[in-house]
Amino acid sequence: MDKIVIRGGRTLNGSIQISGAKNAVLTLMPCALLTDEPLTLRNLPRLADVDTFGHLLNGHGVSTTIEGARGGEFGRVMTARANNISSTVAPYDIVRKMRASILVLGPLLAREGEATVSLPGGCAIGNRPIDLHLKALEALGAEIELAAGYVKATAPKGGLRGGRIDFPMVSVGATENALMAAVLAKGETVIENAAREPEIVDLCRCLVAMGAKIDGIGSERLTIHGVDRLHGATYAVMPDRIEAGSYACAAAITGGELELVGASLDDLGAIVASLREAGVEVEPTAKGIKVRRAGELRAINVTTQPYPGFPTDMQAQFMAMLTLAEGASLLTETIFENRYMHVPELSRMGADITVRGRSAVVKGVKSLVGAPVMATDLRASMSLVLAGLAANGETVVNRVYHLDRGYERLEEKLSAVGADIERVSDG
Ligand SMILES: CC(=O)N[C@H]1[C@@H](OP(=O)(O)OP(=O)(O)OC[C@H]2O[C@@H](n3ccc(=O)[nH]c3=O)[C@H](O)[C@@H]2O)O[C@H](CO)[C@@H](O)[C@@H]1O
Ligand SMILES: C=C(OP(=O)(O)O)C(=O)O
């Protein structure tokens, strides 16, 4: 199994190309199920989750081809074509590897009138139920049965029909499934309290490019006018705001200056506001944004919230950064009940962190020390990489497969800006 070995203490300088967003591409790929024409996605990131989603689509009879970017640059192109859906079952073996698999439920149901998808279950960061996805589909007329660890959804005769979906809480995944189902339903669907994440906007724009009719894009009230069929399209995946935020933390924790090419200040919203509060300079450039730490890092308070609030997917990376800030920071995680798995590992590197319920107090320390560490999820793993970049001595991050789910060529990008980082294979 591969490991990432980091010898810390180097200041990072230079530019990093931001890849296509994992959390966008995983909701754009299932859109291919909505049409028998080809869907071409540009700016495709090279991630394990993209490969897994490709296999899932192949299992439904979707053909997928991927072309590499010219000249070894980032950004590949995938064309997926679902001219004949051969199976509407998403099996446990794939769904358990990647929660985003649940996103085939809405489109399969809308196009084929039925879908059987393994229940994703909990994961390291928390319970992660899907009741809101199912209630949304029921509002469009679907019948839902749960049996043997699978959810079986069936559309009424004549297909899904528009309805009113009023989410009691903001759910990114449930909004995505509802959207992909509603675009082919008969009549009008209104989604109240919809998630407003930039990745939802990306999904809406791709669906519109395929012929869907959606009003209120980017707002908490989405109105979808169902159409009889969608057509193929070519669409570019948005840049990954969480990858950009993670590398911004790398500049901040090492005291360097990084240009994040392709990143957009607009999408980063609350991440940028919190970076600035912590004493990190962030400015737009012609190609993206520039991040620089001028003086000492300052302690800040951060509470995770749905967009436009501070994203849960950046909590672990900010925690790593704040272990070296002056003063005590208070982090509060409101989205997932168990998203502090990185705390014991950061503590082993010398961080001073106390968790009480949903909050964590991070008292800044003068320095961190390298150690062998491992994490149980993607962003927790990135927080250990960040700590390792700033720590004295060597840090070995185990279970690299978590990082490979969401960070394209991490060690290549970081070593190009001066980090002493390598991937080592155990053989
Ligand atoms: C609002 C939010 O920040 N969502 C995050 C969530 O999206 P993801 O789509 O995985 O999760 P949701 O947005 O659906 O979950 C938000 C909250 O709603 C709850 N819930 C969700 C669905 C449901 O059917 N029933 C239910 O109770 C969840 O337990 C959670 O507390 O994890 C992703 C991966 O880390 C992040 O990229 C998203 O930003
Ligand atoms: C937890 C994440 O992803 P997933 O929902 O795919 O596990 C993430 O992107 O931080």
Short mmCIF file of C-alpha atoms and ligand atoms in Angstrom, two decimals:
data_model
loop_
_atom_site.label_atom_id
_atom_site.label_comp_id
_atom_site.label_asym_id
_atom_site.label_seq_id
_atom_site.Cartn_x
_atom_site.Cartn_y
_atom_site.Cartn_z
CA MET A 1 0.00 0.00 0.00
CA ASP A 2 1.33 3.46 -0.87
CA LYS A 3 2.42 6.02 1.71
CA ILE A 4 3.13 9.72 1.47
CA VAL A 5 6.41 10.72 3.06
CA ILE A 6 6.93 14.39 3.89
CA ARG A 7 10.00 16.07 5.32
CA GLY A 8 8.51 19.25 6.70
CA GLY A 9 9.67 22.79 7.19
CA ARG A 10 9.93 24.01 3.58
CA THR A 11 8.23 27.24 2.54
CA LEU A 12 6.04 26.72 -0.54
CA ASN A 13 6.22 29.13 -3.47
CA GLY A 14 4.94 28.97 -7.01
CA SER A 15 1.74 28.05 -8.76
CA ILE A 16 -0.59 25.07 -8.55
CA GLN A 17 -3.18 24.15 -11.17
CA ILE A 18 -6.55 23.48 -9.54
CA SER A 19 -8.30 20.41 -10.96
CA GLY A 20 -11.96 19.84 -11.79
CA ALA A 21 -14.06 19.50 -8.64
CA LYS A 22 -14.63 16.02 -7.22
CA ASN A 23 -17.95 16.97 -5.70
CA ALA A 24 -19.11 18.45 -9.01
CA VAL A 25 -17.93 15.70 -11.35
CA LEU A 26 -19.62 13.04 -9.21
CA THR A 27 -22.98 14.73 -9.75
CA LEU A 28 -22.33 15.52 -13.43
CA MET A 29 -21.42 11.94 -14.39
CA PRO A 30 -24.86 10.52 -13.45
CA CYS A 31 -26.46 13.12 -15.77
CA ALA A 32 -25.28 10.86 -18.61
CA LEU A 33 -28.07 8.46 -17.56
CA LEU A 34 -30.69 11.08 -18.48
CA THR A 35 -30.16 10.96 -22.24
CA ASP A 36 -29.35 8.50 -25.02
CA GLU A 37 -26.98 11.06 -26.55
CA PRO A 38 -23.34 11.53 -25.49
CA LEU A 39 -22.48 13.72 -22.50
CA THR A 40 -18.94 15.05 -22.73
CA LEU A 41 -17.30 16.39 -19.56
CA ARG A 42 -14.19 18.52 -19.92
CA ASN A 43 -11.76 19.37 -17.09
CA LEU A 44 -12.23 15.86 -15.68
CA PRO A 45 -10.01 15.32 -12.63
CA ARG A 46 -7.85 12.19 -12.34
CA LEU A 47 -9.34 10.73 -9.17
CA ALA A 48 -10.13 7.28 -7.84
CA ASP A 49 -13.76 8.33 -7.34
CA VAL A 50 -14.10 9.24 -11.03
CA ASP A 51 -12.87 5.75 -11.96
CA THR A 52 -15.28 4.17 -9.48
CA PHE A 53 -18.20 6.21 -10.85
CA GLY A 54 -17.15 5.20 -14.37
CA HIS A 55 -17.38 1.51 -13.35
CA LEU A 56 -20.78 2.12 -11.80
CA LEU A 57 -22.04 3.72 -15.04
CA ASN A 58 -20.54 0.88 -17.10
CA GLY A 59 -22.57 -1.55 -14.97
CA HIS A 60 -25.73 0.28 -16.06
CA GLY A 61 -24.70 -0.20 -19.70
CA VAL A 62 -23.23 3.27 -20.18
CA SER A 63 -20.15 3.42 -22.41
CA THR A 64 -17.40 5.72 -21.18
CA THR A 65 -14.25 6.89 -22.88
CA ILE A 66 -11.60 9.13 -21.40
CA GLU A 67 -9.06 11.10 -23.39
CA GLY A 68 -5.93 12.48 -21.76
CA ALA A 69 -5.21 16.18 -21.84
CA ARG A 70 -2.71 17.18 -24.49
CA GLY A 71 0.92 17.72 -23.40
CA GLY A 72 0.42 16.07 -20.00
CA GLU A 73 -1.63 19.01 -18.77
CA PHE A 74 -4.41 18.67 -16.26
CA GLY A 75 -7.98 18.26 -17.41
CA ARG A 76 -9.06 15.14 -19.26
CA VAL A 77 -12.23 14.68 -21.26
CA MET A 78 -14.83 11.98 -20.60
CA THR A 79 -17.61 11.05 -22.97
CA ALA A 80 -20.37 8.92 -21.50
CA ARG A 81 -23.21 7.55 -23.57
CA ALA A 82 -26.25 5.78 -22.19
CA ASN A 83 -28.06 4.82 -25.39
CA ASN A 84 -29.18 1.56 -23.83
CA ILE A 85 -29.50 1.19 -20.07
CA SER A 86 -28.92 -2.51 -19.47
CA SER A 87 -29.34 -2.57 -15.68
CA THR A 88 -31.02 -0.31 -13.14
CA VAL A 89 -29.28 -1.94 -10.18
CA ALA A 90 -26.39 -0.21 -8.37
CA PRO A 91 -24.73 -3.02 -6.42
CA TYR A 92 -23.39 -2.91 -2.87
CA ASP A 93 -19.82 -3.64 -3.97
CA ILE A 94 -19.54 -0.29 -5.76
CA VAL A 95 -21.88 1.83 -3.62
CA ARG A 96 -19.94 0.93 -0.44
CA LYS A 97 -16.75 2.37 -2.00
CA MET A 98 -18.29 5.72 -2.78
CA ARG A 99 -21.34 7.39 -1.28
CA ALA A 100 -21.91 9.50 -4.38
CA SER A 101 -23.20 6.30 -6.06
CA ILE A 102 -26.60 7.13 -4.53
CA LEU A 103 -26.79 9.86 -7.20
CA VAL A 104 -27.76 7.32 -9.87
CA LEU A 105 -31.09 6.83 -8.09
CA GLY A 106 -32.85 9.99 -9.36
CA PRO A 107 -31.73 9.80 -13.01
CA LEU A 108 -32.35 6.03 -13.38
CA LEU A 109 -35.81 6.40 -11.91
CA ALA A 110 -36.61 9.37 -14.17
CA ARG A 111 -35.40 7.70 -17.36
CA GLU A 112 -36.23 4.01 -16.77
CA GLY A 113 -39.09 4.25 -14.27
CA GLU A 114 -37.22 2.14 -11.71
CA ALA A 115 -33.96 1.91 -9.84
CA THR A 116 -32.53 -0.42 -7.22
CA VAL A 117 -29.58 1.04 -5.34
CA SER A 118 -27.69 -0.37 -2.40
CA LEU A 119 -28.10 1.72 0.76
CA PRO A 120 -24.84 3.54 1.30
CA GLY A 121 -24.89 3.26 5.10
CA GLY A 122 -22.71 5.26 7.45
CA CYS A 123 -19.07 6.13 7.01
CA ALA A 124 -16.16 7.34 9.10
CA ILE A 125 -17.45 10.91 9.34
CA GLY A 126 -20.97 10.04 10.49
CA ASN A 127 -24.28 8.35 9.96
CA ARG A 128 -25.23 9.93 6.59
CA PRO A 129 -28.87 8.89 6.10
CA ILE A 130 -30.72 9.20 2.74
CA ASP A 131 -34.29 9.72 3.99
CA LEU A 132 -34.47 13.17 2.38
CA HIS A 133 -33.51 11.74 -1.03
CA LEU A 134 -36.30 9.18 -0.74
CA LYS A 135 -38.93 11.68 0.46
CA ALA A 136 -38.08 13.96 -2.47
CA LEU A 137 -38.59 11.12 -4.96
CA GLU A 138 -41.85 10.16 -3.26
CA ALA A 139 -43.02 13.75 -3.76
CA LEU A 140 -42.58 13.09 -7.50
CA GLY A 141 -44.82 10.02 -7.27
CA ALA A 142 -42.19 7.30 -6.73
CA GLU A 143 -42.90 4.28 -4.58
CA ILE A 144 -40.03 3.33 -2.33
CA GLU A 145 -39.33 -0.09 -0.83
CA LEU A 146 -36.41 -0.96 1.39
CA ALA A 147 -35.30 -4.59 1.42
CA ALA A 148 -32.08 -6.52 2.00
CA GLY A 149 -29.97 -3.38 2.20
CA TYR A 150 -31.30 -1.98 -1.06
CA VAL A 151 -33.70 0.82 -1.91
CA LYS A 152 -36.04 0.03 -4.78
CA ALA A 153 -37.75 3.04 -6.31
CA THR A 154 -40.55 2.70 -8.86
CA ALA A 155 -42.18 5.51 -10.83
CA PRO A 156 -45.96 5.55 -11.35
CA LYS A 157 -47.37 4.45 -14.73
CA GLY A 158 -46.55 7.18 -17.22
CA GLY A 159 -43.46 8.26 -15.26
CA LEU A 160 -42.59 10.70 -12.49
CA ARG A 161 -44.76 13.78 -12.17
CA GLY A 162 -43.76 17.21 -10.90
CA GLY A 163 -44.37 17.95 -7.24
CA ARG A 164 -43.46 20.13 -4.30
CA ILE A 165 -40.36 19.20 -2.35
CA ASP A 166 -39.82 21.08 0.90
CA PHE A 167 -36.57 20.01 2.53
CA PRO A 168 -36.60 20.32 6.34
CA MET A 169 -32.82 20.72 6.26
CA VAL A 170 -30.30 21.55 3.56
CA SER A 171 -28.97 18.44 1.84
CA VAL A 172 -26.56 18.62 -1.08
CA GLY A 173 -27.09 15.02 -2.18
CA ALA A 174 -30.88 15.07 -1.84
CA THR A 175 -31.09 18.33 -3.83
CA GLU A 176 -28.97 16.71 -6.57
CA ASN A 177 -31.09 13.55 -6.75
CA ALA A 178 -34.30 15.61 -6.73
CA LEU A 179 -33.05 17.83 -9.56
CA MET A 180 -31.97 14.93 -11.75
CA ALA A 181 -35.32 13.22 -11.24
CA ALA A 182 -37.44 16.36 -11.73
CA VAL A 183 -35.93 17.41 -15.08
CA LEU A 184 -37.69 14.49 -16.82
CA ALA A 185 -40.85 14.48 -14.65
CA LYS A 186 -44.14 15.63 -16.15
CA GLY A 187 -45.01 19.18 -15.14
CA GLU A 188 -43.51 21.56 -12.63
CA THR A 189 -41.44 20.73 -9.55
CA VAL A 190 -40.59 23.26 -6.86
CA ILE A 191 -37.71 22.49 -4.49
CA GLU A 192 -37.78 24.63 -1.34
CA ASN A 193 -34.73 24.94 0.95
CA ALA A 194 -32.52 23.59 -1.84
CA ALA A 195 -28.77 23.41 -1.27
CA ARG A 196 -26.97 26.35 -2.92
CA GLU A 197 -23.44 24.91 -3.13
CA PRO A 198 -21.51 25.94 -6.27
CA GLU A 199 -21.53 22.25 -7.25
CA ILE A 200 -25.36 22.39 -7.34
CA VAL A 201 -25.12 25.41 -9.64
CA ASP A 202 -22.70 23.41 -11.81
CA LEU A 203 -25.20 20.55 -11.96
CA CYS A 204 -28.04 22.91 -12.91
CA ARG A 205 -25.95 24.50 -15.66
CA CYS A 206 -25.05 21.10 -17.10
CA LEU A 207 -28.70 20.03 -17.03
CA VAL A 208 -29.70 23.28 -18.75
CA ALA A 209 -27.02 22.62 -21.39
CA MET A 210 -28.75 19.24 -21.91
CA GLY A 211 -32.10 20.95 -22.47
CA ALA A 212 -33.54 21.08 -18.93
CA LYS A 213 -35.62 24.05 -17.79
CA ILE A 214 -34.66 25.28 -14.33
CA ASP A 215 -35.43 28.64 -12.70
CA GLY A 216 -33.85 30.04 -9.54
CA ILE A 217 -30.40 28.50 -10.10
CA GLY A 218 -28.15 29.36 -7.14
CA SER A 219 -31.09 30.15 -4.88
CA GLU A 220 -32.86 28.10 -2.20
CA ARG A 221 -35.98 27.80 -4.38
CA LEU A 222 -35.54 25.85 -7.59
CA THR A 223 -38.38 25.52 -10.09
CA ILE A 224 -38.00 22.77 -12.65
CA HIS A 225 -40.27 22.54 -15.70
CA GLY A 226 -40.06 18.91 -16.76
CA VAL A 227 -39.22 18.13 -20.39
CA ASP A 228 -39.90 14.93 -22.41
CA ARG A 229 -36.28 14.30 -23.22
CA LEU A 230 -32.81 15.71 -22.72
CA HIS A 231 -30.06 15.77 -25.33
CA GLY A 232 -26.29 15.41 -25.20
CA ALA A 233 -23.98 18.28 -24.28
CA THR A 234 -20.38 19.24 -23.66
CA TYR A 235 -19.75 20.73 -20.26
CA ALA A 236 -16.62 21.76 -18.30
CA VAL A 237 -16.44 20.65 -14.65
CA MET A 238 -15.97 23.63 -12.31
CA PRO A 239 -12.63 24.03 -10.48
CA ASP A 240 -12.41 22.30 -7.10
CA ARG A 241 -12.94 24.92 -4.39
CA ILE A 242 -12.02 22.43 -1.65
CA GLU A 243 -8.74 21.51 -3.37
CA ALA A 244 -8.04 25.24 -3.77
CA GLY A 245 -8.87 25.87 -0.11
CA SER A 246 -6.60 23.00 0.92
CA TYR A 247 -3.63 24.43 -1.00
CA ALA A 248 -4.41 27.89 0.38
CA CYS A 249 -3.95 26.32 3.83
CA ALA A 250 -0.65 24.84 2.59
CA ALA A 251 0.61 28.34 1.70
CA ALA A 252 -0.60 29.63 5.06
CA ILE A 253 0.85 26.86 7.24
CA THR A 254 4.27 26.96 5.54
CA GLY A 255 4.43 30.75 5.31
CA GLY A 256 4.76 30.80 1.53
CA GLU A 257 3.01 32.31 -1.47
CA LEU A 258 1.01 30.22 -3.91
CA GLU A 259 -0.96 31.12 -6.99
CA LEU A 260 -3.90 28.75 -7.37
CA VAL A 261 -4.55 28.69 -11.08
CA GLY A 262 -8.21 28.28 -12.02
CA ALA A 263 -9.54 28.94 -8.50
CA SER A 264 -12.34 31.45 -8.19
CA LEU A 265 -12.77 33.90 -5.29
CA ASP A 266 -16.54 33.79 -5.75
CA ASP A 267 -16.80 30.05 -5.13
CA LEU A 268 -14.41 30.14 -2.17
CA GLY A 269 -16.57 32.70 -0.26
CA ALA A 270 -16.44 31.86 3.44
CA ILE A 271 -13.10 30.02 3.07
CA VAL A 272 -11.45 33.24 1.91
CA ALA A 273 -13.12 35.30 4.65
CA SER A 274 -11.79 32.91 7.30
CA LEU A 275 -8.30 32.80 5.76
CA ARG A 276 -8.15 36.60 5.84
CA GLU A 277 -9.35 36.68 9.43
CA ALA A 278 -6.50 34.29 10.30
CA GLY A 279 -3.99 36.74 8.78
CA VAL A 280 -3.63 35.18 5.33
CA GLU A 281 -3.66 37.46 2.27
CA VAL A 282 -5.86 36.31 -0.61
CA GLU A 283 -6.11 38.28 -3.84
CA PRO A 284 -7.53 37.60 -7.27
CA THR A 285 -5.05 37.30 -10.16
CA ALA A 286 -5.57 37.06 -13.90
CA LYS A 287 -5.41 33.25 -13.70
CA GLY A 288 -6.95 32.51 -10.31
CA ILE A 289 -6.04 33.62 -6.81
CA LYS A 290 -2.83 34.32 -4.90
CA VAL A 291 -2.49 33.26 -1.27
CA ARG A 292 0.27 34.54 1.00
CA ARG A 293 0.92 34.52 4.69
CA ALA A 294 2.42 37.85 5.66
CA GLY A 295 2.86 37.60 9.45
CA GLU A 296 1.89 35.16 12.19
CA LEU A 297 -1.31 33.13 11.88
CA ARG A 298 -4.07 34.31 14.22
CA ALA A 299 -6.62 32.13 16.01
CA ILE A 300 -10.18 32.31 14.64
CA ASN A 301 -13.58 30.74 15.26
CA VAL A 302 -15.12 28.64 12.51
CA THR A 303 -18.55 26.98 12.33
CA THR A 304 -19.34 24.66 9.43
CA GLN A 305 -22.61 25.41 7.63
CA PRO A 306 -24.24 24.71 4.29
CA TYR A 307 -23.12 27.12 1.52
CA PRO A 308 -22.61 30.07 1.65
CA GLY A 309 -21.34 29.19 5.14
CA PHE A 310 -17.96 27.66 5.90
CA PRO A 311 -17.78 24.16 4.30
CA THR A 312 -17.48 21.01 6.40
CA ASP A 313 -15.04 19.73 3.76
CA MET A 314 -12.52 22.41 4.87
CA GLN A 315 -12.81 21.93 8.63
CA ALA A 316 -9.97 19.42 9.01
CA GLN A 317 -7.53 21.46 6.87
CA PHE A 318 -8.30 24.65 8.84
CA MET A 319 -7.78 22.77 12.06
CA ALA A 320 -4.30 21.71 10.92
CA MET A 321 -3.49 25.31 9.99
CA LEU A 322 -4.80 26.69 13.30
CA THR A 323 -2.64 24.32 15.38
CA LEU A 324 0.17 26.81 14.64
CA ALA A 325 -1.83 30.04 15.08
CA GLU A 326 -1.35 32.47 17.95
CA GLY A 327 -4.11 31.97 20.52
CA ALA A 328 -7.03 29.57 20.85
CA SER A 329 -9.44 28.81 17.97
CA LEU A 330 -12.90 27.34 18.34
CA LEU A 331 -14.12 25.03 15.58
CA THR A 332 -17.73 23.82 15.53
CA GLU A 333 -18.87 21.05 13.18
CA THR A 334 -22.61 21.21 12.53
CA ILE A 335 -22.93 18.95 9.45
CA PHE A 336 -21.41 15.62 10.53
CA GLU A 337 -21.37 14.20 14.05
CA ASN A 338 -18.03 12.43 13.80
CA ARG A 339 -15.78 14.59 11.68
CA TYR A 340 -12.90 14.96 14.14
CA MET A 341 -11.09 11.74 13.32
CA HIS A 342 -7.94 13.73 12.54
CA VAL A 343 -7.68 15.15 16.08
CA PRO A 344 -5.85 12.22 17.74
CA GLU A 345 -3.37 12.10 14.84
CA LEU A 346 -2.73 15.86 14.90
CA SER A 347 -2.26 15.55 18.67
CA ARG A 348 0.40 12.90 18.11
CA MET A 349 2.24 15.52 16.04
CA GLY A 350 2.20 17.93 19.00
CA ALA A 351 -1.08 19.81 18.43
CA ASP A 352 -3.09 20.98 21.46
CA ILE A 353 -6.75 20.17 20.68
CA THR A 354 -9.66 19.41 23.01
CA VAL A 355 -12.93 18.11 21.56
CA ARG A 356 -16.21 18.57 23.43
CA GLY A 357 -19.23 17.31 21.52
CA ARG A 358 -19.43 19.19 18.24
CA SER A 359 -16.75 21.74 19.16
CA ALA A 360 -12.99 21.64 19.24
CA VAL A 361 -10.68 24.10 20.95
CA VAL A 362 -7.35 24.39 19.16
CA LYS A 363 -4.64 26.12 21.20
CA GLY A 364 -1.82 27.26 18.97
CA VAL A 365 1.57 25.63 19.61
CA LYS A 366 5.02 26.85 18.53
CA SER A 367 5.78 23.83 16.35
CA LEU A 368 4.63 20.39 15.24
CA VAL A 369 6.78 17.27 15.00
CA GLY A 370 6.68 14.71 12.22
CA ALA A 371 5.23 11.26 12.98
CA PRO A 372 3.74 8.23 11.25
CA VAL A 373 0.01 8.97 10.98
CA MET A 374 -3.11 7.68 9.28
CA ALA A 375 -6.59 8.97 8.70
CA THR A 376 -9.95 7.40 8.08
CA ASP A 377 -11.27 9.88 5.53
CA LEU A 378 -10.28 12.17 2.71
CA ARG A 379 -10.11 15.63 4.31
CA ALA A 380 -8.68 14.24 7.56
CA SER A 381 -5.85 12.78 5.45
CA MET A 382 -5.26 16.19 3.85
CA SER A 383 -5.07 17.82 7.29
CA LEU A 384 -2.23 15.41 8.15
CA VAL A 385 -0.42 16.28 4.91
CA LEU A 386 -0.70 19.99 5.82
CA ALA A 387 0.57 19.36 9.35
CA GLY A 388 3.41 17.30 7.86
CA LEU A 389 4.43 20.16 5.53
CA ALA A 390 4.94 22.44 8.55
CA ALA A 391 6.26 19.88 11.06
CA ASN A 392 9.88 19.37 12.02
CA GLY A 393 11.14 16.05 10.72
CA GLU A 394 9.47 13.29 8.78
CA THR A 395 5.77 12.54 8.57
CA VAL A 396 4.50 9.35 6.95
CA VAL A 397 0.83 9.47 5.95
CA ASN A 398 -0.61 5.99 5.57
CA ARG A 399 -3.81 4.97 3.76
CA VAL A 400 -3.11 7.16 0.74
CA TYR A 401 -6.18 5.77 -1.01
CA HIS A 402 -8.27 8.32 0.87
CA LEU A 403 -6.23 11.17 -0.68
CA ASP A 404 -6.44 9.57 -4.12
CA ARG A 405 -10.24 9.81 -3.92
CA GLY A 406 -10.15 13.60 -3.97
CA TYR A 407 -6.73 15.13 -4.72
CA GLU A 408 -5.29 14.79 -8.22
CA ARG A 409 -1.53 14.15 -8.23
CA LEU A 410 -1.11 15.67 -4.77
CA GLU A 411 2.59 14.91 -4.32
CA GLU A 412 3.39 16.14 -7.85
CA LYS A 413 1.59 19.45 -7.29
CA LEU A 414 3.18 20.03 -3.87
CA SER A 415 6.73 19.05 -4.82
CA ALA A 416 6.58 21.43 -7.82
CA VAL A 417 6.15 24.33 -5.37
CA GLY A 418 9.01 23.27 -3.11
CA ALA A 419 7.63 20.64 -0.73
CA ASP A 420 9.79 17.65 0.14
CA ILE A 421 7.09 15.06 -0.44
CA GLU A 422 7.05 11.68 -2.16
CA ARG A 423 4.84 8.67 -2.63
CA VAL A 424 6.47 5.47 -1.49
CA SER A 425 5.15 2.07 -2.41
CA ASP A 426 5.41 -0.74 0.14
CA GLY A 427 5.71 -3.12 -2.75
C1 LIG B 1 -24.81 20.67 3.61
C2 LIG B 1 -23.44 20.13 3.49
O1 LIG B 1 -22.50 20.73 3.99
N1 LIG B 1 -23.29 19.01 2.79
C3 LIG B 1 -22.02 18.31 2.66
C4 LIG B 1 -22.26 16.82 2.57
O2 LIG B 1 -23.01 16.54 1.41
P1 LIG B 1 -23.85 15.19 1.36
O3 LIG B 1 -24.69 15.29 0.17
O4 LIG B 1 -23.00 14.00 1.57
O5 LIG B 1 -24.67 15.32 2.67
P2 LIG B 1 -25.95 16.21 2.87
O6 LIG B 1 -25.72 17.58 2.38
O7 LIG B 1 -27.06 15.45 2.32
O8 LIG B 1 -26.02 16.21 4.45
C5 LIG B 1 -26.27 17.39 5.21
C6 LIG B 1 -26.87 16.98 6.53
O9 LIG B 1 -28.15 16.43 6.31
C7 LIG B 1 -28.28 15.16 6.88
N2 LIG B 1 -29.12 14.35 5.99
C8 LIG B 1 -28.79 14.25 4.68
C9 LIG B 1 -29.54 13.51 3.78
C10 LIG B 1 -30.66 12.84 4.28
O10 LIG B 1 -31.38 12.16 3.54
N3 LIG B 1 -30.98 12.93 5.60
C11 LIG B 1 -30.22 13.69 6.47
O11 LIG B 1 -30.54 13.76 7.66
C12 LIG B 1 -26.85 14.64 6.97
O12 LIG B 1 -26.71 13.67 7.99
C13 LIG B 1 -26.08 15.90 7.27
O13 LIG B 1 -26.12 16.20 8.65
O14 LIG B 1 -21.04 16.14 2.54
C14 LIG B 1 -20.25 16.42 1.41
C15 LIG B 1 -18.99 15.62 1.57
O15 LIG B 1 -18.37 15.91 2.78
C16 LIG B 1 -20.00 17.91 1.33
O16 LIG B 1 -19.31 18.20 0.15
C17 LIG B 1 -21.27 18.73 1.43
O17 LIG B 1 -20.97 20.10 1.47
C1 LIG B 2 -16.43 13.39 2.53
C2 LIG B 2 -16.26 13.75 1.27
O1 LIG B 2 -16.74 13.07 0.23
P1 LIG B 2 -17.73 11.85 0.17
O2 LIG B 2 -19.08 12.40 0.47
O3 LIG B 2 -17.61 11.42 -1.23
O4 LIG B 2 -17.28 10.84 1.19
C3 LIG B 2 -15.54 15.01 0.91
O5 LIG B 2 -15.56 15.40 -0.27
O6 LIG B 2 -14.92 15.61 1.81
#
